[in-house]
PDB file of C-alpha atoms in Angstrom:
ATOM      1  CA  THR A 111       0.000   0.000   0.000  1.00 46.00           C
ATOM      2  CA  LEU A 112       0.931   3.650  -0.341  1.00 52.00           C
ATOM      3  CA  SER A 113       0.253   6.238   2.322  1.00 51.00           C
ATOM      4  CA  GLY A 114      -0.392   9.917   1.828  1.00 46.00           C
ATOM      5  CA  PHE A 115      -2.628  12.459   0.221  1.00 42.00           C
ATOM      6  CA  ASN A 116      -3.751  10.950  -3.034  1.00 39.00           C
ATOM      7  CA  LEU A 117      -3.702  13.924  -5.352  1.00 37.00           C
ATOM      8  CA  LEU A 118      -3.003  12.809  -8.913  1.00 37.00           C
ATOM      9  CA  THR A 119      -4.693  15.566 -10.903  1.00 34.00           C
ATOM     10  CA  ALA A 120      -7.282  17.644  -9.079  1.00 30.00           C
ATOM     11  CA  GLN A 121      -8.507  15.202  -6.481  1.00 32.00           C
ATOM     12  CA  ARG A 122     -10.597  16.306  -3.539  1.00 30.00           C
ATOM     13  CA  LEU A 123     -10.093  13.919  -0.639  1.00 31.00           C
ATOM     14  CA  PHE A 124     -11.623  14.579   2.775  1.00 35.00           C
ATOM     15  CA  GLY A 125     -10.898  18.301   2.703  1.00 40.00           C
ATOM     16  CA  LYS A 126      -7.191  17.880   1.990  1.00 43.00           C
ATOM     17  CA  GLN A 127      -7.524  19.014  -1.610  1.00 44.00           C
ATOM     18  CA  ARG A 128      -8.676  22.492  -0.595  1.00 46.00           C
ATOM     19  CA  LYS A 129      -5.593  22.785   1.578  1.00 45.00           C
ATOM     20  CA  LEU A 130      -3.338  21.572  -1.230  1.00 48.00           C
ATOM     21  CA  ASP A 131      -4.916  24.101  -3.621  1.00 47.00           C
ATOM     22  CA  GLN A 132      -4.037  26.875  -1.202  1.00 46.00           C
ATOM     23  CA  ILE A 133      -0.473  25.586  -0.880  1.00 45.00           C
ATOM     24  CA  ARG A 134      -0.093  25.660  -4.654  1.00 45.00           C
ATOM     25  CA  ALA A 135      -1.130  29.310  -4.628  1.00 43.00           C
ATOM     26  CA  LYS A 136       1.330  30.128  -1.844  1.00 45.00           C
ATOM     27  CA  ALA A 137       4.133  28.555  -3.854  1.00 45.00           C
ATOM     28  CA  LYS A 138       4.380  31.910  -5.615  1.00 44.00           C
ATOM     29  CA  PRO A 139       3.818  34.832  -3.230  1.00 44.00           C
ATOM     30  CA  GLY A 140       1.272  37.317  -4.507  1.00 47.00           C
ATOM     31  CA  VAL A 141      -0.585  34.754  -6.581  1.00 44.00           C
ATOM     32  CA  THR A 142      -4.152  34.468  -5.345  1.00 44.00           C
ATOM     33  CA  PRO A 143      -6.040  31.168  -5.584  1.00 42.00           C
ATOM     34  CA  ALA A 144      -8.326  32.760  -8.201  1.00 44.00           C
ATOM     35  CA  ARG A 145      -5.421  33.893 -10.356  1.00 43.00           C
ATOM     36  CA  LEU A 146      -3.686  30.556  -9.932  1.00 38.00           C
ATOM     37  CA  ALA A 147      -6.816  28.715 -11.019  1.00 39.00           C
ATOM     38  CA  SER A 148      -7.020  30.781 -14.191  1.00 41.00           C
ATOM     39  CA  GLU A 149      -3.321  30.334 -14.927  1.00 41.00           C
ATOM     40  CA  ILE A 150      -3.232  26.565 -14.564  1.00 37.00           C
ATOM     41  CA  ARG A 151      -6.620  25.765 -16.067  1.00 39.00           C
ATOM     42  CA  ALA A 152      -4.761  24.371 -19.066  1.00 37.00           C
ATOM     43  CA  ILE A 153      -2.627  22.276 -16.738  1.00 41.00           C
ATOM     44  CA  LEU A 154      -5.255  20.760 -14.449  1.00 43.00           C
ATOM     45  CA  PRO A 155      -8.698  20.293 -15.998  1.00 45.00           C
ATOM     46  CA  PRO A 156     -11.488  21.779 -13.843  1.00 47.00           C
ATOM     47  CA  GLY A 157     -13.380  19.174 -11.842  1.00 38.00           C
ATOM     48  CA  THR A 158     -11.222  16.199 -12.841  1.00 61.00           C
ATOM     49  CA  GLN A 159     -10.786  13.888  -9.866  1.00 65.00           C
ATOM     50  CA  VAL A 160      -8.715  10.728  -9.666  1.00 79.00           C
ATOM     51  CA  ARG A 161      -9.170   9.047  -6.307  1.00 79.00           C
ATOM     52  CA  THR A 162      -7.379   5.969  -5.040  1.00 82.00           C
ATOM     53  CA  GLY A 163      -7.326   6.354  -1.251  1.00 76.00           C
ATOM     54  CA  ASP A 164      -9.487   4.936   1.498  1.00 74.00           C
ATOM     55  CA  ALA A 165     -10.729   6.810   4.565  1.00 68.00           C
ATOM     56  CA  GLN A 166      -7.244   6.591   6.118  1.00 69.00           C
ATOM     57  CA  GLY A 167      -5.547   7.992   3.012  1.00 72.00           C
ATOM     58  CA  GLU A 168      -4.003   4.668   1.994  1.00 80.00           C
ATOM     59  CA  SER A 169      -4.049   3.255  -1.524  1.00 82.00           C
ATOM     60  CA  LEU A 170      -3.458  -0.096  -3.144  1.00 85.00           C
ATOM     61  CA  THR A 171      -0.600   0.076  -5.603  1.00 87.00           C
ATOM     62  CA  SER A 172      -2.806  -1.537  -8.238  1.00 89.00           C
ATOM     63  CA  ASP A 173      -5.365   1.270  -7.869  1.00 90.00           C
ATOM     64  CA  VAL A 174      -2.674   3.942  -8.209  1.00 91.00           C
ATOM     65  CA  ILE A 175      -1.322   2.285 -11.348  1.00 93.00           C
ATOM     66  CA  ALA A 176      -4.848   2.170 -12.782  1.00 92.00           C
ATOM     67  CA  ALA A 177      -5.259   5.884 -11.999  1.00 91.00           C
ATOM     68  CA  LEU A 178      -1.962   6.720 -13.694  1.00 94.00           C
ATOM     69  CA  ASP A 179      -3.000   4.671 -16.721  1.00 94.00           C
ATOM     70  CA  TRP A 180      -6.251   6.661 -16.847  1.00 92.00           C
ATOM     71  CA  ILE A 181      -4.317   9.941 -16.776  1.00 93.00           C
ATOM     72  CA  ASP A 182      -2.089   8.719 -19.578  1.00 94.00           C
ATOM     73  CA  ALA A 183      -5.074   7.681 -21.683  1.00 93.00           C
ATOM     74  CA  ASN A 184      -6.917  10.972 -21.082  1.00 92.00           C
ATOM     75  CA  LYS A 185      -4.086  13.502 -20.930  1.00 91.00           C
ATOM     76  CA  ALA A 186      -4.805  14.838 -24.427  1.00 91.00           C
ATOM     77  CA  THR A 187      -8.544  15.091 -23.824  1.00 89.00           C
ATOM     78  CA  TYR A 188      -8.113  17.118 -20.630  1.00 86.00           C
ATOM     79  CA  ASN A 189      -4.705  18.656 -21.452  1.00 86.00           C
ATOM     80  CA  ILE A 190      -3.106  17.190 -18.324  1.00 90.00           C
ATOM     81  CA  ARG A 191       0.495  18.383 -18.059  1.00 92.00           C
ATOM     82  CA  VAL A 192       1.339  17.852 -14.366  1.00 93.00           C
ATOM     83  CA  ALA A 193       0.548  14.928 -12.048  1.00 92.00           C
ATOM     84  CA  ASN A 194       1.191  15.485  -8.341  1.00 92.00           C
ATOM     85  CA  MET A 195       1.559  12.372  -6.196  1.00 92.00           C
ATOM     86  CA  SER A 196       1.451  13.269  -2.524  1.00 90.00           C
ATOM     87  CA  MET A 197       1.927   9.668  -1.495  1.00 88.00           C
ATOM     88  CA  ALA A 198       4.838   7.383  -0.722  1.00 86.00           C
ATOM     89  CA  GLY A 199       5.516   3.661  -0.748  1.00 83.00           C
ATOM     90  CA  ASN A 200       6.237   1.862   2.503  1.00 78.00           C
ATOM     91  CA  GLN A 201       9.263  -0.103   1.279  1.00 86.00           C
ATOM     92  CA  ALA A 202      12.398   0.691  -0.672  1.00 92.00           C
ATOM     93  CA  THR A 203      12.301  -0.843  -4.142  1.00 92.00           C
ATOM     94  CA  SER A 204      14.256  -0.702  -7.391  1.00 95.00           C
ATOM     95  CA  PHE A 205      12.758   1.402 -10.159  1.00 96.00           C
ATOM     96  CA  ARG A 206      13.908  -1.280 -12.587  1.00 95.00           C
ATOM     97  CA  ASN A 207      11.200  -3.730 -11.582  1.00 93.00           C
ATOM     98  CA  ASP A 208       8.588  -1.817  -9.582  1.00 94.00           C
ATOM     99  CA  PRO A 209       5.301  -1.657 -11.556  1.00 94.00           C
ATOM    100  CA  LEU A 210       4.415   1.725 -10.041  1.00 95.00           C
ATOM    101  CA  ASP A 211       7.657   3.171 -11.364  1.00 96.00           C
ATOM    102  CA  LYS A 212       6.852   1.812 -14.818  1.00 96.00           C
ATOM    103  CA  ALA A 213       3.501   3.627 -14.705  1.00 96.00           C
ATOM    104  CA  VAL A 214       4.970   7.013 -13.742  1.00 96.00           C
ATOM    105  CA  GLU A 215       7.723   6.632 -16.338  1.00 97.00           C
ATOM    106  CA  GLN A 216       5.094   6.055 -18.998  1.00 97.00           C
ATOM    107  CA  LEU A 217       3.479   9.367 -18.052  1.00 96.00           C
ATOM    108  CA  TRP A 218       6.828  11.153 -18.026  1.00 97.00           C
ATOM    109  CA  LEU A 219       7.888   9.817 -21.419  1.00 97.00           C
ATOM    110  CA  ASN A 220       4.514  10.869 -22.805  1.00 97.00           C
ATOM    111  CA  GLY A 221       5.032  14.490 -21.729  1.00 96.00           C
ATOM    112  CA  VAL A 222       3.457  14.675 -18.269  1.00 95.00           C
ATOM    113  CA  VAL A 223       5.545  16.128 -15.438  1.00 96.00           C
ATOM    114  CA  VAL A 224       5.304  13.815 -12.427  1.00 96.00           C
ATOM    115  CA  VAL A 225       5.976  15.262  -8.962  1.00 95.00           C
ATOM    116  CA  ALA A 226       6.186  12.901  -5.975  1.00 95.00           C
ATOM    117  CA  ALA A 227       6.535  13.465  -2.233  1.00 95.00           C
ATOM    118  CA  VAL A 228       9.620  11.741  -0.832  1.00 95.00           C
ATOM    119  CA  GLY A 229       7.746  10.505   2.242  1.00 93.00           C
ATOM    120  CA  ASN A 230       7.821  11.079   5.994  1.00 93.00           C
ATOM    121  CA  ASN A 231      10.013   8.189   7.122  1.00 92.00           C
ATOM    122  CA  GLY A 232      13.133  10.277   7.755  1.00 91.00           C
ATOM    123  CA  ASN A 233      15.394   9.876  10.763  1.00 91.00           C
ATOM    124  CA  ALA A 234      15.728  12.681  13.286  1.00 88.00           C
ATOM    125  CA  ASP A 235      19.441  11.908  13.746  1.00 88.00           C
ATOM    126  CA  GLY A 236      20.084  12.860  10.125  1.00 86.00           C
ATOM    127  CA  THR A 237      20.949   9.413   8.806  1.00 90.00           C
ATOM    128  CA  PRO A 238      19.543   8.527   5.360  1.00 90.00           C
ATOM    129  CA  SER A 239      16.314   6.575   5.096  1.00 90.00           C
ATOM    130  CA  PRO A 240      14.836   4.148   2.534  1.00 91.00           C
ATOM    131  CA  ILE A 241      13.063   5.645  -0.484  1.00 94.00           C
ATOM    132  CA  GLY A 242      10.036   3.849  -1.918  1.00 93.00           C
ATOM    133  CA  ALA A 243       8.110   4.222  -5.167  1.00 94.00           C
ATOM    134  CA  PRO A 244       7.246   6.491  -6.857  1.00 95.00           C
ATOM    135  CA  ALA A 245       9.794   8.816  -5.183  1.00 96.00           C
ATOM    136  CA  ASN A 246      12.634   6.420  -6.004  1.00 96.00           C
ATOM    137  CA  ASP A 247      12.247   6.857  -9.756  1.00 97.00           C
ATOM    138  CA  PRO A 248      14.987   8.876 -11.517  1.00 96.00           C
ATOM    139  CA  PHE A 249      12.462  10.260 -14.005  1.00 96.00           C
ATOM    140  CA  VAL A 250      10.127  11.957 -11.497  1.00 96.00           C
ATOM    141  CA  ILE A 251      10.718  15.143  -9.512  1.00 96.00           C
ATOM    142  CA  THR A 252      10.980  13.992  -5.898  1.00 96.00           C
ATOM    143  CA  VAL A 253      10.242  16.619  -3.249  1.00 95.00           C
ATOM    144  CA  GLY A 254      11.454  16.725   0.326  1.00 93.00           C
ATOM    145  CA  GLY A 255      10.194  18.863   3.186  1.00 92.00           C
ATOM    146  CA  THR A 256      11.980  21.712   4.928  1.00 91.00           C
ATOM    147  CA  ASP A 257      11.565  23.212   8.362  1.00 90.00           C
ATOM    148  CA  GLN A 258      11.219  26.949   7.737  1.00 88.00           C
ATOM    149  CA  ALA A 259      12.514  27.857  11.228  1.00 86.00           C
ATOM    150  CA  GLY A 260       9.663  30.341  11.548  1.00 86.00           C
ATOM    151  CA  THR A 261      11.216  32.792   9.102  1.00 86.00           C
ATOM    152  CA  VAL A 262      10.548  33.911   5.531  1.00 82.00           C
ATOM    153  CA  THR A 263      14.066  33.455   4.179  1.00 82.00           C
ATOM    154  CA  PRO A 264      15.071  29.936   3.066  1.00 81.00           C
ATOM    155  CA  ALA A 265      18.668  30.614   4.131  1.00 82.00           C
ATOM    156  CA  ASP A 266      18.012  29.105   7.575  1.00 87.00           C
ATOM    157  CA  ASP A 267      15.802  26.247   6.365  1.00 88.00           C
ATOM    158  CA  THR A 268      16.828  22.686   7.169  1.00 88.00           C
ATOM    159  CA  ARG A 269      15.429  19.245   6.434  1.00 90.00           C
ATOM    160  CA  ALA A 270      12.337  18.557   8.500  1.00 91.00           C
ATOM    161  CA  PRO A 271      13.375  15.680  10.801  1.00 91.00           C
ATOM    162  CA  TRP A 272      10.779  13.298   9.361  1.00 93.00           C
ATOM    163  CA  SER A 273      11.438  14.117   5.702  1.00 93.00           C
ATOM    164  CA  SER A 274      13.031  11.102   4.016  1.00 93.00           C
ATOM    165  CA  TYR A 275      16.269  11.437   2.069  1.00 93.00           C
ATOM    166  CA  GLY A 276      19.091   9.274   0.833  1.00 93.00           C
ATOM    167  CA  ARG A 277      20.157   7.110  -2.059  1.00 93.00           C
ATOM    168  CA  THR A 278      17.708   4.756  -3.661  1.00 95.00           C
ATOM    169  CA  ILE A 279      18.466   1.072  -4.116  1.00 96.00           C
ATOM    170  CA  ASP A 280      19.659   2.029  -7.602  1.00 97.00           C
ATOM    171  CA  GLY A 281      22.003   4.741  -6.315  1.00 95.00           C
ATOM    172  CA  PHE A 282      20.046   7.914  -7.137  1.00 95.00           C
ATOM    173  CA  MET A 283      20.091  10.695  -4.549  1.00 93.00           C
ATOM    174  CA  LYS A 284      16.625  11.789  -3.519  1.00 94.00           C
ATOM    175  CA  PRO A 285      14.899  14.201  -3.207  1.00 93.00           C
ATOM    176  CA  GLU A 286      16.028  16.519  -5.998  1.00 92.00           C
ATOM    177  CA  ILE A 287      14.429  19.584  -4.442  1.00 93.00           C
ATOM    178  CA  SER A 288      12.620  20.569  -1.251  1.00 92.00           C
ATOM    179  CA  ALA A 289       9.860  22.939  -0.213  1.00 92.00           C
ATOM    180  CA  PRO A 290       8.300  24.155   3.057  1.00 92.00           C
ATOM    181  CA  ALA A 291       6.484  21.335   4.818  1.00 91.00           C
ATOM    182  CA  ARG A 292       6.230  22.162   8.521  1.00 91.00           C
ATOM    183  CA  TYR A 293       3.258  23.815  10.179  1.00 90.00           C
ATOM    184  CA  MET A 294       1.409  24.570   6.952  1.00 88.00           C
ATOM    185  CA  VAL A 295      -1.759  26.536   7.777  1.00 87.00           C
ATOM    186  CA  ALA A 296      -4.538  26.674   5.196  1.00 84.00           C
ATOM    187  CA  PRO A 297      -8.347  26.513   4.845  1.00 86.00           C
ATOM    188  CA  VAL A 298     -10.035  23.179   5.509  1.00 87.00           C
ATOM    189  CA  PRO A 299     -13.793  22.497   5.756  1.00 88.00           C
ATOM    190  CA  MET A 300     -14.647  21.942   9.404  1.00 90.00           C
ATOM    191  CA  ASP A 301     -16.888  18.980   8.595  1.00 88.00           C
ATOM    192  CA  SER A 302     -14.147  17.149   6.694  1.00 84.00           C
ATOM    193  CA  LEU A 303     -12.513  13.985   8.016  1.00 83.00           C
ATOM    194  CA  LEU A 304      -9.223  15.815   8.320  1.00 82.00           C
ATOM    195  CA  ALA A 305     -10.630  18.469  10.647  1.00 87.00           C
ATOM    196  CA  THR A 306     -12.759  16.127  12.745  1.00 90.00           C
ATOM    197  CA  SER A 307      -9.956  13.588  13.228  1.00 89.00           C
ATOM    198  CA  GLU A 308      -7.319  16.201  14.172  1.00 90.00           C
ATOM    199  CA  PRO A 309      -9.274  18.879  16.103  1.00 93.00           C
ATOM    200  CA  ASP A 310      -6.183  19.966  18.052  1.00 94.00           C
ATOM    201  CA  ARG A 311      -4.700  21.259  14.811  1.00 93.00           C
ATOM    202  CA  VAL A 312      -7.507  23.707  14.130  1.00 93.00           C
ATOM    203  CA  VAL A 313      -6.049  27.172  14.677  1.00 92.00           C
ATOM    204  CA  ALA A 314      -9.164  29.184  13.741  1.00 92.00           C
ATOM    205  CA  PRO A 315     -12.564  28.483  12.197  1.00 90.00           C
ATOM    206  CA  ASP A 316     -11.971  26.800   8.800  1.00 90.00           C
ATOM    207  CA  TYR A 317      -8.180  26.841   9.261  1.00 91.00           C
ATOM    208  CA  MET A 318      -5.812  24.159  10.524  1.00 92.00           C
ATOM    209  CA  TRP A 319      -2.154  23.212  10.337  1.00 92.00           C
ATOM    210  CA  MET A 320      -0.533  20.071   9.021  1.00 90.00           C
ATOM    211  CA  SER A 321       3.034  18.962   8.325  1.00 92.00           C
ATOM    212  CA  GLY A 322       4.478  16.538   5.807  1.00 93.00           C
ATOM    213  CA  THR A 323       6.095  16.161   2.420  1.00 94.00           C
ATOM    214  CA  SER A 324       2.591  15.744   1.001  1.00 91.00           C
ATOM    215  CA  PHE A 325       2.301  19.517   1.411  1.00 91.00           C
ATOM    216  CA  ALA A 326       5.726  20.226  -0.082  1.00 93.00           C
ATOM    217  CA  ALA A 327       5.099  18.370  -3.342  1.00 93.00           C
ATOM    218  CA  PRO A 328       2.098  20.492  -4.483  1.00 90.00           C
ATOM    219  CA  GLN A 329       4.212  23.640  -4.230  1.00 91.00           C
ATOM    220  CA  VAL A 330       6.620  22.188  -6.764  1.00 93.00           C
ATOM    221  CA  SER A 331       3.692  21.027  -8.906  1.00 91.00           C
ATOM    222  CA  GLY A 332       2.339  24.569  -8.850  1.00 88.00           C
ATOM    223  CA  ALA A 333       5.725  25.929  -9.887  1.00 91.00           C
ATOM    224  CA  ALA A 334       5.889  23.358 -12.687  1.00 92.00           C
ATOM    225  CA  ALA A 335       2.475  24.522 -13.862  1.00 89.00           C
ATOM    226  CA  GLU A 336       3.692  28.122 -13.852  1.00 89.00           C
ATOM    227  CA  ILE A 337       6.691  27.143 -15.963  1.00 92.00           C
ATOM    228  CA  LEU A 338       4.538  25.280 -18.475  1.00 92.00           C
ATOM    229  CA  ALA A 339       2.169  28.242 -18.684  1.00 90.00           C
ATOM    230  CA  GLU A 340       5.142  30.339 -19.812  1.00 91.00           C
ATOM    231  CA  HIS A 341       6.782  27.590 -21.864  1.00 93.00           C
ATOM    232  CA  PRO A 342       4.026  25.244 -23.070  1.00 94.00           C
ATOM    233  CA  THR A 343       6.329  23.320 -25.424  1.00 95.00           C
ATOM    234  CA  TRP A 344       8.809  22.353 -22.724  1.00 96.00           C
ATOM    235  CA  THR A 345       9.357  18.704 -21.888  1.00 97.00           C
ATOM    236  CA  PRO A 346       9.281  17.264 -18.346  1.00 97.00           C
ATOM    237  CA  ASP A 347      13.099  17.152 -18.402  1.00 97.00           C
ATOM    238  CA  GLN A 348      13.271  20.871 -19.201  1.00 96.00           C
ATOM    239  CA  VAL A 349      10.841  21.688 -16.397  1.00 95.00           C
ATOM    240  CA  THR A 350      12.956  19.651 -13.965  1.00 94.00           C
ATOM    241  CA  CYS A 351      16.099  21.479 -15.051  1.00 93.00           C
ATOM    242  CA  ALA A 352      14.434  24.878 -14.601  1.00 93.00           C
ATOM    243  CA  LEU A 353      13.292  24.011 -11.072  1.00 93.00           C
ATOM    244  CA  MET A 354      16.701  22.710 -10.045  1.00 90.00           C
ATOM    245  CA  VAL A 355      18.899  25.464 -11.490  1.00 89.00           C
ATOM    246  CA  THR A 356      16.772  28.162  -9.849  1.00 89.00           C
ATOM    247  CA  ALA A 357      16.616  26.459  -6.430  1.00 86.00           C
ATOM    248  CA  THR A 358      17.787  28.425  -3.388  1.00 85.00           C
ATOM    249  CA  ARG A 359      20.555  27.214  -1.092  1.00 82.00           C
ATOM    250  CA  THR A 360      19.437  26.299   2.427  1.00 83.00           C
ATOM    251  CA  ALA A 361      21.217  25.883   5.760  1.00 81.00           C
ATOM    252  CA  ASP A 362      21.073  22.097   5.463  1.00 77.00           C
ATOM    253  CA  THR A 363      24.513  20.467   5.605  1.00 67.00           C
ATOM    254  CA  THR A 364      23.515  16.816   5.214  1.00 67.00           C
ATOM    255  CA  GLY A 365      22.725  16.984   1.514  1.00 63.00           C
ATOM    256  CA  ALA A 366      19.124  16.156   2.312  1.00 60.00           C
ATOM    257  CA  THR A 367      17.788  19.081   0.289  1.00 61.00           C
ATOM    258  CA  VAL A 368      20.198  18.221  -2.592  1.00 64.00           C
ATOM    259  CA  VAL A 369      20.125  21.291  -4.896  1.00 68.00           C
ATOM    260  CA  GLY A 370      18.181  23.393  -2.385  1.00 75.00           C
ATOM    261  CA  ALA A 371      14.697  24.745  -1.808  1.00 83.00           C
ATOM    262  CA  LEU A 372      12.069  25.696  -4.358  1.00 85.00           C
ATOM    263  CA  ASN A 373      12.425  29.302  -5.547  1.00 81.00           C
ATOM    264  CA  PRO A 374       9.035  30.184  -7.077  1.00 74.00           C
ATOM    265  CA  LEU A 375      10.040  33.790  -7.740  1.00 69.00           C
ATOM    266  CA  ALA A 376      12.943  32.887 -10.006  1.00 70.00           C
ATOM    267  CA  GLU A 377      12.553  34.091 -13.576  1.00 56.00           C
ATOM    268  CA  VAL A 378      12.754  31.189 -15.986  1.00 64.00           C
ATOM    269  CA  LYS A 379      13.874  32.069 -19.496  1.00 62.00           C
ATOM    270  CA  GLY A 380      14.160  29.891 -22.518  1.00 56.00           C
TER     271      GLY A 380
END
């Protein structure tokens, strides 16, 4: 099974999707949710939902593969350009023989940018941790989570202690890039499962906080959508390159954030 927030295109799952939408908007300061929606309408088709998770947010790998196959078959119809996977496998596997990796690679090779959360199985002592599918795949953009240290600047950001990082079984360093993932406050319907199961995290009516790489990945997906809006002919490899070369250095010294933190304000030319 895979655990996490099962957002593949524009999924709404137990109130988490509204929070993820807000996080996408915050990926670029000054971009309102309304403006973001208009800008990425060509990236994520309005109302399209691909659900695989149960009430606990867990998915069968076979269901996720079926969902990815559906996206691949319908990407032209709905102009799907970015697939965000805020979910992570429970075991380290090789991308060479994992069927989930084969499914995300098929999307990637067919022109869809795939963004995956690295997972929340990191070690507080800083030692590397196992990386499961789909985050282990060298084709996808794998996103880690940073602790923002309560400041705006990323210069003092470090790896959140639970954010996974390390080399995959096949020797690839993951994640490629990181984004804020600790104490993320955003709107959530108060009657949703998320709010009713975690009432201590409600900070104000219709607002609550959550932490996890599931909230970091959508920020990178939003940035990828912004890049494709400016450069609609770019390939997934070009989008990955743009995100990595414009990343901002952090205070992390373990290599856990690899190239650095997402820099949504960077001007991408091409």
